[in-house]
PDB file of C-alpha atoms in Angstrom:
ATOM      1  CA  MET M   1      -4.566   7.078 -11.643  1.00 30.00           C
ATOM      2  CA  LYS M   2      -7.949   6.635 -13.372  1.00 28.00           C
ATOM      3  CA  HIS M   3      -7.068   2.847 -14.329  1.00 33.00           C
ATOM      4  CA  LYS M   4      -5.608   2.182 -10.658  1.00 31.00           C
ATOM      5  CA  LEU M   5      -9.165   3.590  -8.927  1.00 28.00           C
ATOM      6  CA  MET M   6     -11.164   1.284 -11.567  1.00 30.00           C
ATOM      7  CA  MET M   7      -8.842  -1.922 -11.491  1.00 32.00           C
ATOM      8  CA  THR M   8      -9.123  -1.192  -7.026  1.00 31.00           C
ATOM      9  CA  MET M   9     -13.415  -0.789  -7.169  1.00 27.00           C
ATOM     10  CA  VAL M  10     -13.047  -3.885  -9.398  1.00 30.00           C
ATOM     11  CA  VAL M  11     -11.360  -6.125  -7.123  1.00 31.00           C
ATOM     12  CA  SER M  12     -13.099  -5.040  -4.191  1.00 30.00           C
ATOM     13  CA  ALA M  13     -16.287  -6.574  -5.852  1.00 30.00           C
ATOM     14  CA  LEU M  14     -14.831  -9.595  -6.490  1.00 29.00           C
ATOM     15  CA  VAL M  15     -13.501 -10.108  -3.061  1.00 31.00           C
ATOM     16  CA  CYS M  16     -16.803  -9.488  -1.513  1.00 33.00           C
ATOM     17  CA  GLY M  17     -18.402 -12.049  -3.629  1.00 32.00           C
ATOM     18  CA  CYS M  18     -15.886 -14.755  -3.832  1.00 34.00           C
ATOM     19  CA  PHE M  19     -14.281 -14.837  -0.742  1.00 31.00           C
ATOM     20  CA  THR M  20     -18.223 -15.490   0.517  1.00 31.00           C
ATOM     21  CA  GLY M  21     -17.297 -17.906   3.944  1.00 31.00           C
ATOM     22  CA  CYS M  22     -14.088 -18.314   2.879  1.00 32.00           C
ATOM     23  CA  SER M  23     -14.262 -21.284   0.595  1.00 29.00           C
ATOM     24  CA  LYS M  24     -13.673 -21.516  -3.055  1.00 32.00           C
ATOM     25  CA  ALA M  25     -11.108 -19.408  -5.388  1.00 39.00           C
ATOM     26  CA  ALA M  26     -13.398 -17.582  -8.131  1.00 40.00           C
ATOM     27  CA  GLU M  27     -13.496 -19.336 -11.519  1.00 45.00           C
ATOM     28  CA  THR M  28     -12.197 -17.355 -14.651  1.00 56.00           C
ATOM     29  CA  GLU M  29     -13.077 -17.832 -18.117  1.00 61.00           C
ATOM     30  CA  LYS M  30     -10.667 -17.153 -21.564  1.00 72.00           C
ATOM     31  CA  TYR M  31     -11.218 -13.659 -22.785  1.00 66.00           C
ATOM     32  CA  ILE M  32      -9.942 -12.027 -25.668  1.00 69.00           C
ATOM     33  CA  VAL M  33      -8.786  -8.338 -24.473  1.00 70.00           C
ATOM     34  CA  GLU M  34     -10.695  -5.967 -27.167  1.00 70.00           C
ATOM     35  CA  ASN M  35      -8.367  -3.219 -26.660  1.00 66.00           C
ATOM     36  CA  GLN M  36      -4.772  -4.301 -28.011  1.00 72.00           C
ATOM     37  CA  GLY M  37      -3.399  -0.648 -27.194  1.00 69.00           C
ATOM     38  CA  TYR M  38      -1.662  -2.146 -23.742  1.00 70.00           C
ATOM     39  CA  VAL M  39      -2.784  -4.844 -22.042  1.00 78.00           C
ATOM     40  CA  TYR M  40      -4.649  -4.902 -18.844  1.00 71.00           C
ATOM     41  CA  SER M  41      -6.084  -8.107 -17.166  1.00 74.00           C
ATOM     42  CA  THR M  42      -8.346  -7.500 -14.277  1.00 70.00           C
ATOM     43  CA  TYR M  43      -5.884  -6.733 -11.914  1.00 73.00           C
ATOM     44  CA  GLY M  44      -3.001  -5.322 -13.194  1.00 78.00           C
ATOM     45  CA  ASP M  45      -0.864  -4.634 -16.623  1.00 84.00           C
ATOM     46  CA  ILE M  46       0.279  -7.222 -19.087  1.00 87.00           C
ATOM     47  CA  GLY M  47       1.654  -5.538 -21.997  1.00 87.00           C
ATOM     48  CA  GLN M  48       1.440  -4.893 -25.676  1.00 86.00           C
ATOM     49  CA  LEU M  49       1.297  -6.391 -29.291  1.00 84.00           C
ATOM     50  CA  GLY M  50       4.966  -5.536 -30.707  1.00 76.00           C
ATOM     51  CA  GLU M  51       3.550  -3.925 -33.844  1.00 60.00           C
ATOM     52  CA  ASP M  52       5.423  -0.631 -35.543  1.00 47.00           C
ATOM     53  CA  GLY M  53       4.181   2.406 -33.862  1.00 40.00           C
ATOM     54  CA  ASN M  54       3.762   1.543 -30.420  1.00 46.00           C
ATOM     55  CA  TYR M  55       6.322   2.627 -27.824  1.00 47.00           C
ATOM     56  CA  TYR M  56       8.610   0.018 -28.321  1.00 49.00           C
ATOM     57  CA  ASN M  57      10.753   1.472 -31.438  1.00 47.00           C
ATOM     58  CA  SER M  58      14.589   2.977 -32.016  1.00 47.00           C
ATOM     59  CA  ASP M  59      14.056   5.311 -29.300  1.00 48.00           C
ATOM     60  CA  TYR M  60      12.868   3.859 -26.276  1.00 54.00           C
ATOM     61  CA  PRO M  61      14.292   3.349 -23.678  1.00 59.00           C
ATOM     62  CA  GLY M  62      16.273   6.228 -24.876  1.00 56.00           C
ATOM     63  CA  LYS M  63      19.111   6.431 -27.226  1.00 60.00           C
ATOM     64  CA  ASP M  64      21.778   6.084 -24.618  1.00 71.00           C
ATOM     65  CA  ALA M  65      20.462   3.096 -23.405  1.00 78.00           C
ATOM     66  CA  TYR M  66      21.783  -0.877 -24.735  1.00 83.00           C
ATOM     67  CA  GLU M  67      20.030  -3.925 -24.592  1.00 86.00           C
ATOM     68  CA  VAL M  68      21.710  -6.531 -22.658  1.00 89.00           C
ATOM     69  CA  PRO M  69      20.340 -10.371 -22.993  1.00 92.00           C
ATOM     70  CA  ILE M  70      19.391 -11.925 -19.781  1.00 93.00           C
ATOM     71  CA  PHE M  71      18.279 -15.565 -21.160  1.00 95.00           C
ATOM     72  CA  GLU M  72      16.721 -16.874 -24.062  1.00 97.00           C
ATOM     73  CA  THR M  73      14.665 -19.919 -24.656  1.00 97.00           C
ATOM     74  CA  THR M  74      11.366 -21.198 -26.679  1.00 97.00           C
ATOM     75  CA  ALA M  75       8.264 -22.181 -26.605  1.00 98.00           C
ATOM     76  CA  ASP M  76       5.009 -22.280 -28.736  1.00 98.00           C
ATOM     77  CA  LEU M  77       3.754 -19.208 -27.016  1.00 97.00           C
ATOM     78  CA  THR M  78       1.231 -18.735 -30.268  1.00 95.00           C
ATOM     79  CA  HIS M  79      -0.766 -21.861 -30.205  1.00 96.00           C
ATOM     80  CA  ASP M  80       0.046 -22.118 -33.893  1.00 94.00           C
ATOM     81  CA  GLY M  81       1.758 -25.449 -33.427  1.00 95.00           C
ATOM     82  CA  ILE M  82       5.192 -23.039 -34.165  1.00 96.00           C
ATOM     83  CA  ALA M  83       8.074 -22.423 -31.459  1.00 97.00           C
ATOM     84  CA  ASP M  84       8.681 -19.188 -31.080  1.00 97.00           C
ATOM     85  CA  LEU M  85      11.635 -17.550 -29.568  1.00 97.00           C
ATOM     86  CA  VAL M  86      11.465 -15.690 -25.604  1.00 98.00           C
ATOM     87  CA  SER M  87      13.850 -13.160 -24.910  1.00 96.00           C
ATOM     88  CA  VAL M  88      14.616 -11.602 -21.599  1.00 95.00           C
ATOM     89  CA  VAL M  89      16.054  -8.516 -22.320  1.00 92.00           C
ATOM     90  CA  GLY M  90      17.486  -5.358 -19.787  1.00 89.00           C
ATOM     91  CA  TYR M  91      18.757  -1.982 -20.790  1.00 85.00           C
ATOM     92  CA  GLY M  92      21.971  -0.284 -19.416  1.00 82.00           C
ATOM     93  CA  SER M  93      23.893   2.570 -20.310  1.00 81.00           C
ATOM     94  CA  GLU M  94      26.772   0.296 -21.737  1.00 82.00           C
ATOM     95  CA  PRO M  95      26.467  -2.311 -24.295  1.00 80.00           C
ATOM     96  CA  ASP M  96      28.743  -4.734 -21.847  1.00 84.00           C
ATOM     97  CA  GLU M  97      27.160  -4.306 -18.390  1.00 86.00           C
ATOM     98  CA  ALA M  98      26.814  -7.010 -16.699  1.00 89.00           C
ATOM     99  CA  VAL M  99      23.426  -8.505 -16.428  1.00 89.00           C
ATOM    100  CA  ASP M 100      23.043  -8.368 -12.588  1.00 88.00           C
ATOM    101  CA  ASP M 101      24.003  -4.135 -12.898  1.00 86.00           C
ATOM    102  CA  VAL M 102      21.433  -4.398 -15.415  1.00 85.00           C
ATOM    103  CA  ILE M 103      18.720  -5.904 -13.421  1.00 86.00           C
ATOM    104  CA  SER M 104      19.335  -3.743 -10.409  1.00 81.00           C
ATOM    105  CA  ASN M 105      19.299  -0.129 -12.669  1.00 74.00           C
ATOM    106  CA  SER M 106      15.261   0.454 -11.952  1.00 66.00           C
ATOM    107  CA  SER M 107      15.921   3.943 -14.804  1.00 70.00           C
ATOM    108  CA  TYR M 108      15.491   1.162 -17.874  1.00 78.00           C
ATOM    109  CA  GLY M 109      13.764  -2.270 -16.362  1.00 83.00           C
ATOM    110  CA  CYS M 110      13.669  -5.143 -18.494  1.00 90.00           C
ATOM    111  CA  TYR M 111      11.428  -6.955 -20.434  1.00 91.00           C
ATOM    112  CA  VAL M 112      10.024 -10.369 -21.969  1.00 94.00           C
ATOM    113  CA  LYS M 113       9.879 -10.072 -25.520  1.00 93.00           C
ATOM    114  CA  VAL M 114       7.977 -12.967 -28.264  1.00 94.00           C
ATOM    115  CA  TYR M 115       9.435 -13.212 -31.463  1.00 93.00           C
ATOM    116  CA  ARG M 116       6.585 -15.277 -33.594  1.00 92.00           C
ATOM    117  CA  GLY M 117       8.569 -18.583 -35.086  1.00 94.00           C
ATOM    118  CA  THR M 118       7.916 -18.979 -38.710  1.00 92.00           C
ATOM    119  CA  LYS M 119       7.938 -22.378 -40.865  1.00 92.00           C
ATOM    120  CA  ASP M 120      11.232 -22.070 -42.058  1.00 92.00           C
ATOM    121  CA  GLY M 121      12.363 -22.499 -38.465  1.00 91.00           C
ATOM    122  CA  GLU M 122      13.833 -18.804 -38.274  1.00 94.00           C
ATOM    123  CA  TYR M 123      11.840 -15.851 -35.749  1.00 94.00           C
ATOM    124  CA  GLU M 124      10.032 -12.895 -37.207  1.00 89.00           C
ATOM    125  CA  SER M 125      12.927  -9.336 -36.545  1.00 85.00           C
ATOM    126  CA  HIS M 126       9.920  -7.901 -34.776  1.00 84.00           C
ATOM    127  CA  PRO M 127       8.453  -9.020 -31.378  1.00 88.00           C
ATOM    128  CA  ARG M 128       5.298  -9.985 -31.295  1.00 89.00           C
ATOM    129  CA  PHE M 129       4.849  -9.169 -27.600  1.00 91.00           C
ATOM    130  CA  ILE M 130       6.455  -6.901 -25.502  1.00 90.00           C
ATOM    131  CA  SER M 131       5.557  -7.250 -21.539  1.00 91.00           C
ATOM    132  CA  ARG M 132       5.384  -4.829 -19.045  1.00 89.00           C
ATOM    133  CA  ASN M 133       8.395  -3.311 -17.698  1.00 87.00           C
ATOM    134  CA  PHE M 134       9.986  -5.130 -14.628  1.00 90.00           C
ATOM    135  CA  HIS M 135      12.521  -3.456 -12.048  1.00 85.00           C
ATOM    136  CA  LEU M 136      13.046  -3.162  -8.363  1.00 81.00           C
ATOM    137  CA  SER M 137      10.567  -0.819  -6.842  1.00 78.00           C
ATOM    138  CA  HIS M 138       7.031  -0.637  -5.972  1.00 73.00           C
ATOM    139  CA  ALA M 139       5.913   0.017  -9.361  1.00 74.00           C
ATOM    140  CA  GLY M 140       8.161  -2.315 -11.215  1.00 79.00           C
ATOM    141  CA  ASN M 141       7.324  -4.970  -9.116  1.00 85.00           C
ATOM    142  CA  GLY M 142       6.394  -8.268 -10.485  1.00 90.00           C
ATOM    143  CA  THR M 143       7.044 -11.901 -11.621  1.00 94.00           C
ATOM    144  CA  ILE M 144       7.092 -13.213 -14.802  1.00 96.00           C
ATOM    145  CA  CYS M 145       7.099 -17.263 -15.707  1.00 97.00           C
ATOM    146  CA  LEU M 146       6.779 -19.643 -18.877  1.00 98.00           C
ATOM    147  CA  SER M 147       4.473 -22.192 -17.815  1.00 97.00           C
ATOM    148  CA  LYS M 148       3.006 -25.353 -19.523  1.00 96.00           C
ATOM    149  CA  LYS M 149      -0.702 -26.031 -18.411  1.00 96.00           C
ATOM    150  CA  ASP M 150      -2.474 -29.276 -20.456  1.00 95.00           C
ATOM    151  CA  GLY M 151       0.290 -29.479 -23.145  1.00 96.00           C
ATOM    152  CA  LEU M 152       0.206 -25.835 -23.649  1.00 97.00           C
ATOM    153  CA  ASP M 153       2.561 -22.701 -23.562  1.00 98.00           C
ATOM    154  CA  TYR M 154       1.616 -19.842 -21.699  1.00 98.00           C
ATOM    155  CA  LEU M 155       3.023 -16.993 -19.867  1.00 97.00           C
ATOM    156  CA  LEU M 156       2.755 -15.879 -16.223  1.00 97.00           C
ATOM    157  CA  ILE M 157       2.707 -12.248 -15.070  1.00 95.00           C
ATOM    158  CA  SER M 158       2.018 -12.070 -10.948  1.00 93.00           C
ATOM    159  CA  MET M 159       2.593  -9.562  -8.624  1.00 89.00           C
ATOM    160  CA  THR M 160       2.920 -10.275  -4.644  1.00 85.00           C
ATOM    161  CA  TYR M 161       3.104  -6.808  -3.268  1.00 80.00           C
ATOM    162  CA  GLU M 162       2.978  -5.791  -0.043  1.00 77.00           C
ATOM    163  CA  MET M 163       3.605  -2.506   1.917  1.00 74.00           C
ATOM    164  CA  GLN M 164       2.253  -0.962   5.201  1.00 73.00           C
ATOM    165  CA  GLY M 165       0.461  -4.007   6.228  1.00 73.00           C
ATOM    166  CA  THR M 166      -1.854  -4.181   3.444  1.00 77.00           C
ATOM    167  CA  ALA M 167      -1.275  -6.195  -0.320  1.00 81.00           C
ATOM    168  CA  GLN M 168      -2.528  -7.008  -3.562  1.00 83.00           C
ATOM    169  CA  TYR M 169      -1.864 -10.306  -5.084  1.00 86.00           C
ATOM    170  CA  ASP M 170      -2.672 -11.083  -8.539  1.00 89.00           C
ATOM    171  CA  PHE M 171      -1.406 -13.397 -11.768  1.00 93.00           C
ATOM    172  CA  ALA M 172      -2.507 -13.661 -15.805  1.00 93.00           C
ATOM    173  CA  ALA M 173      -1.985 -16.634 -17.647  1.00 95.00           C
ATOM    174  CA  PHE M 174      -2.084 -15.984 -21.542  1.00 95.00           C
ATOM    175  CA  TYR M 175      -0.662 -16.359 -24.870  1.00 96.00           C
ATOM    176  CA  VAL M 176      -0.340 -14.578 -28.088  1.00 94.00           C
ATOM    177  CA  ASP M 177      -3.017 -15.581 -30.792  1.00 91.00           C
ATOM    178  CA  ASP M 178      -1.672 -15.285 -34.225  1.00 84.00           C
ATOM    179  CA  GLU M 179      -4.995 -13.259 -35.398  1.00 83.00           C
ATOM    180  CA  LYS M 180      -6.781 -12.566 -32.271  1.00 85.00           C
ATOM    181  CA  GLY M 181      -3.771 -11.301 -30.472  1.00 88.00           C
ATOM    182  CA  ILE M 182      -3.408 -11.358 -26.501  1.00 90.00           C
ATOM    183  CA  VAL M 183      -5.671 -14.053 -25.018  1.00 91.00           C
ATOM    184  CA  ILE M 184      -5.954 -14.051 -21.235  1.00 92.00           C
ATOM    185  CA  GLU M 185      -6.453 -17.525 -20.699  1.00 94.00           C
ATOM    186  CA  ASP M 186      -7.167 -17.618 -16.692  1.00 92.00           C
ATOM    187  CA  THR M 187      -6.437 -14.206 -14.104  1.00 91.00           C
ATOM    188  CA  TYR M 188      -7.190 -13.767 -10.572  1.00 88.00           C
ATOM    189  CA  GLY M 189      -6.695 -11.571  -7.855  1.00 85.00           C
ATOM    190  CA  VAL M 190      -6.934  -9.770  -4.106  1.00 82.00           C
ATOM    191  CA  GLU M 191      -6.482  -7.248  -2.189  1.00 80.00           C
ATOM    192  CA  PHE M 192      -6.225  -7.742   1.369  1.00 79.00           C
ATOM    193  CA  ALA M 193      -4.830  -6.712   5.456  1.00 75.00           C
ATOM    194  CA  VAL M 194      -1.585  -8.870   5.850  1.00 73.00           C
ATOM    195  CA  ASP M 195      -2.272  -8.402   9.670  1.00 68.00           C
ATOM    196  CA  LYS M 196      -5.985  -8.840  10.915  1.00 63.00           C
ATOM    197  CA  ASP M 197      -5.219  -6.600  14.112  1.00 67.00           C
ATOM    198  CA  GLU M 198      -3.510  -4.311  12.210  1.00 65.00           C
ATOM    199  CA  HIS M 199      -6.679  -3.480   9.661  1.00 64.00           C
ATOM    200  CA  GLN M 200      -9.746  -4.622  11.783  1.00 64.00           C
ATOM    201  CA  ASP M 201     -11.726  -2.086   9.213  1.00 64.00           C
ATOM    202  CA  TRP M 202     -10.949  -4.510   6.626  1.00 61.00           C
ATOM    203  CA  ASN M 203     -13.663  -7.362   6.038  1.00 57.00           C
ATOM    204  CA  GLU M 204     -12.778 -10.092   8.184  1.00 52.00           C
ATOM    205  CA  CYS M 205     -11.989 -12.788   5.403  1.00 52.00           C
ATOM    206  CA  ILE M 206      -9.843 -10.612   3.417  1.00 69.00           C
ATOM    207  CA  HIS M 207      -6.624 -11.326   5.205  1.00 73.00           C
ATOM    208  CA  ARG M 208      -3.104 -13.452   4.339  1.00 74.00           C
ATOM    209  CA  GLU M 209      -4.476 -16.869   6.022  1.00 76.00           C
ATOM    210  CA  ASP M 210      -7.456 -16.975   3.749  1.00 76.00           C
ATOM    211  CA  VAL M 211      -6.044 -15.125   0.642  1.00 77.00           C
ATOM    212  CA  VAL M 212      -3.018 -16.966   0.010  1.00 82.00           C
ATOM    213  CA  PRO M 213      -4.394 -20.774  -0.033  1.00 85.00           C
ATOM    214  CA  LEU M 214      -6.749 -19.664  -2.865  1.00 84.00           C
ATOM    215  CA  LEU M 215      -4.298 -18.087  -5.309  1.00 87.00           C
ATOM    216  CA  LYS M 216      -2.207 -20.809  -4.398  1.00 89.00           C
ATOM    217  CA  GLU M 217      -4.403 -23.289  -5.461  1.00 91.00           C
ATOM    218  CA  LYS M 218      -5.343 -21.376  -8.680  1.00 92.00           C
ATOM    219  CA  MET M 219      -1.677 -20.964  -9.533  1.00 94.00           C
ATOM    220  CA  THR M 220      -0.241 -24.530  -9.036  1.00 94.00           C
ATOM    221  CA  PRO M 221      -1.579 -25.894 -12.159  1.00 95.00           C
ATOM    222  CA  TYR M 222       0.342 -23.253 -14.640  1.00 96.00           C
ATOM    223  CA  LEU M 223       3.966 -23.415 -11.334  1.00 96.00           C
ATOM    224  CA  ASP M 224       3.859 -27.415 -11.445  1.00 94.00           C
ATOM    225  CA  ASP M 225       5.640 -27.147 -15.104  1.00 96.00           C
ATOM    226  CA  SER M 226       7.108 -24.150 -15.336  1.00 97.00           C
ATOM    227  CA  THR M 227      10.426 -21.805 -16.312  1.00 97.00           C
ATOM    228  CA  LEU M 228      11.008 -18.626 -14.094  1.00 96.00           C
ATOM    229  CA  LEU M 229      12.090 -16.092 -16.678  1.00 97.00           C
ATOM    230  CA  LEU M 230      12.490 -12.619 -14.222  1.00 94.00           C
ATOM    231  CA  SER M 231      11.071 -12.180 -10.829  1.00 92.00           C
ATOM    232  CA  LEU M 232      11.966  -8.391  -9.256  1.00 88.00           C
ATOM    233  CA  ASP M 233      10.609  -8.542  -6.103  1.00 80.00           C
ATOM    234  CA  ILE M 234      10.927  -5.796  -3.380  1.00 70.00           C
ATOM    235  CA  ASP M 235      11.022  -8.375  -0.358  1.00 71.00           C
ATOM    236  CA  ASN M 236      12.575 -11.272  -1.900  1.00 72.00           C
ATOM    237  CA  GLY M 237      15.519  -9.233  -4.499  1.00 81.00           C
ATOM    238  CA  ALA M 238      16.055 -10.357  -8.134  1.00 87.00           C
ATOM    239  CA  LEU M 239      15.562 -13.977  -9.199  1.00 89.00           C
ATOM    240  CA  TYR M 240      16.223 -14.749 -13.083  1.00 92.00           C
ATOM    241  CA  SER M 241      17.292 -17.830 -15.516  1.00 93.00           C
ATOM    242  CA  CYS M 242      20.261 -17.480 -17.555  1.00 90.00           C
ATOM    243  CA  ASP M 243      22.751 -19.968 -19.586  1.00 86.00           C
ATOM    244  CA  GLY M 244      23.517 -22.533 -17.532  1.00 85.00           C
ATOM    245  CA  LYS M 245      20.937 -21.151 -14.411  1.00 89.00           C
ATOM    246  CA  THR M 246      17.195 -22.270 -15.350  1.00 93.00           C
ATOM    247  CA  LEU M 247      15.259 -21.731 -12.227  1.00 93.00           C
ATOM    248  CA  GLU M 248      11.372 -23.267 -11.751  1.00 94.00           C
ATOM    249  CA  GLY M 249       8.449 -21.187 -10.606  1.00 92.00           C
ATOM    250  CA  ASN M 250       7.733 -22.850  -7.506  1.00 90.00           C
ATOM    251  CA  ASP M 251      11.719 -21.628  -6.513  1.00 83.00           C
ATOM    252  CA  PHE M 252      10.258 -18.311  -6.014  1.00 87.00           C
ATOM    253  CA  PHE M 253       6.529 -18.793  -4.841  1.00 90.00           C
ATOM    254  CA  ASP M 254       7.485 -21.386  -2.356  1.00 88.00           C
ATOM    255  CA  GLN M 255       8.877 -18.587  -0.657  1.00 85.00           C
ATOM    256  CA  ILE M 256       5.619 -16.614  -1.261  1.00 85.00           C
ATOM    257  CA  TRP M 257       3.254 -19.081   0.467  1.00 85.00           C
ATOM    258  CA  GLU M 258       5.683 -19.090   3.648  1.00 81.00           C
ATOM    259  CA  ARG M 259       5.771 -15.365   3.860  1.00 74.00           C
ATOM    260  CA  ASN M 260       5.085 -14.663   7.352  1.00 65.00           C
ATOM    261  CA  TYR M 261       4.551 -10.680   7.831  1.00 52.00           C
TER     262      TYR M 261
END
């Protein structure tokens, strides 16, 4: 709760500055996250490095839960010239549980894990990165894509959360440096009132028709060449890539940009 309050205060302060005149979105700079225990962007949680001793161990998410593979692909997310394994997994109560059932079960949730590639063409046995938990609830709402920008691979985590007339939209594009850890290449977010008439106490520029074009402009370079790994959205339901069915990032975000509440 303390972090959520602090995050809201930061977002509100940034919104007041970057929406002056409702013109351009705020520019952001790449930065290395200093505290790598569990990583947050300015706007939301991302995940953590997969080292020994963190929460992701043999007892998590529970001794009665089984890992169910959803999708696998490769990308150079460590930016070292060697392809890494990107694995999307869910957890179910049975080892052969159907993927659709696993994804719809909010008790365990789904994760994206990155296994660092080695020079001999293999992958390390322990994940270098483990994403936050995604599931079909308000708390688990979110989307994660594998994106390519300027020839480099990134993970793109975003949230498009709307409830009771207010909304929070954000994204973070990042990679996992072999030595420095999680490096956030770009991040941006905003809270706004969906309907001006119902929320007249909000700043007159902070509304959907002003926010969405700016967010779309910032996210488009990461979505034009992207694979939607997983999207669990309380309004649009579940979307995910699997063998024989690879979705593009814009398959989901084209719906988001056209939302009309």
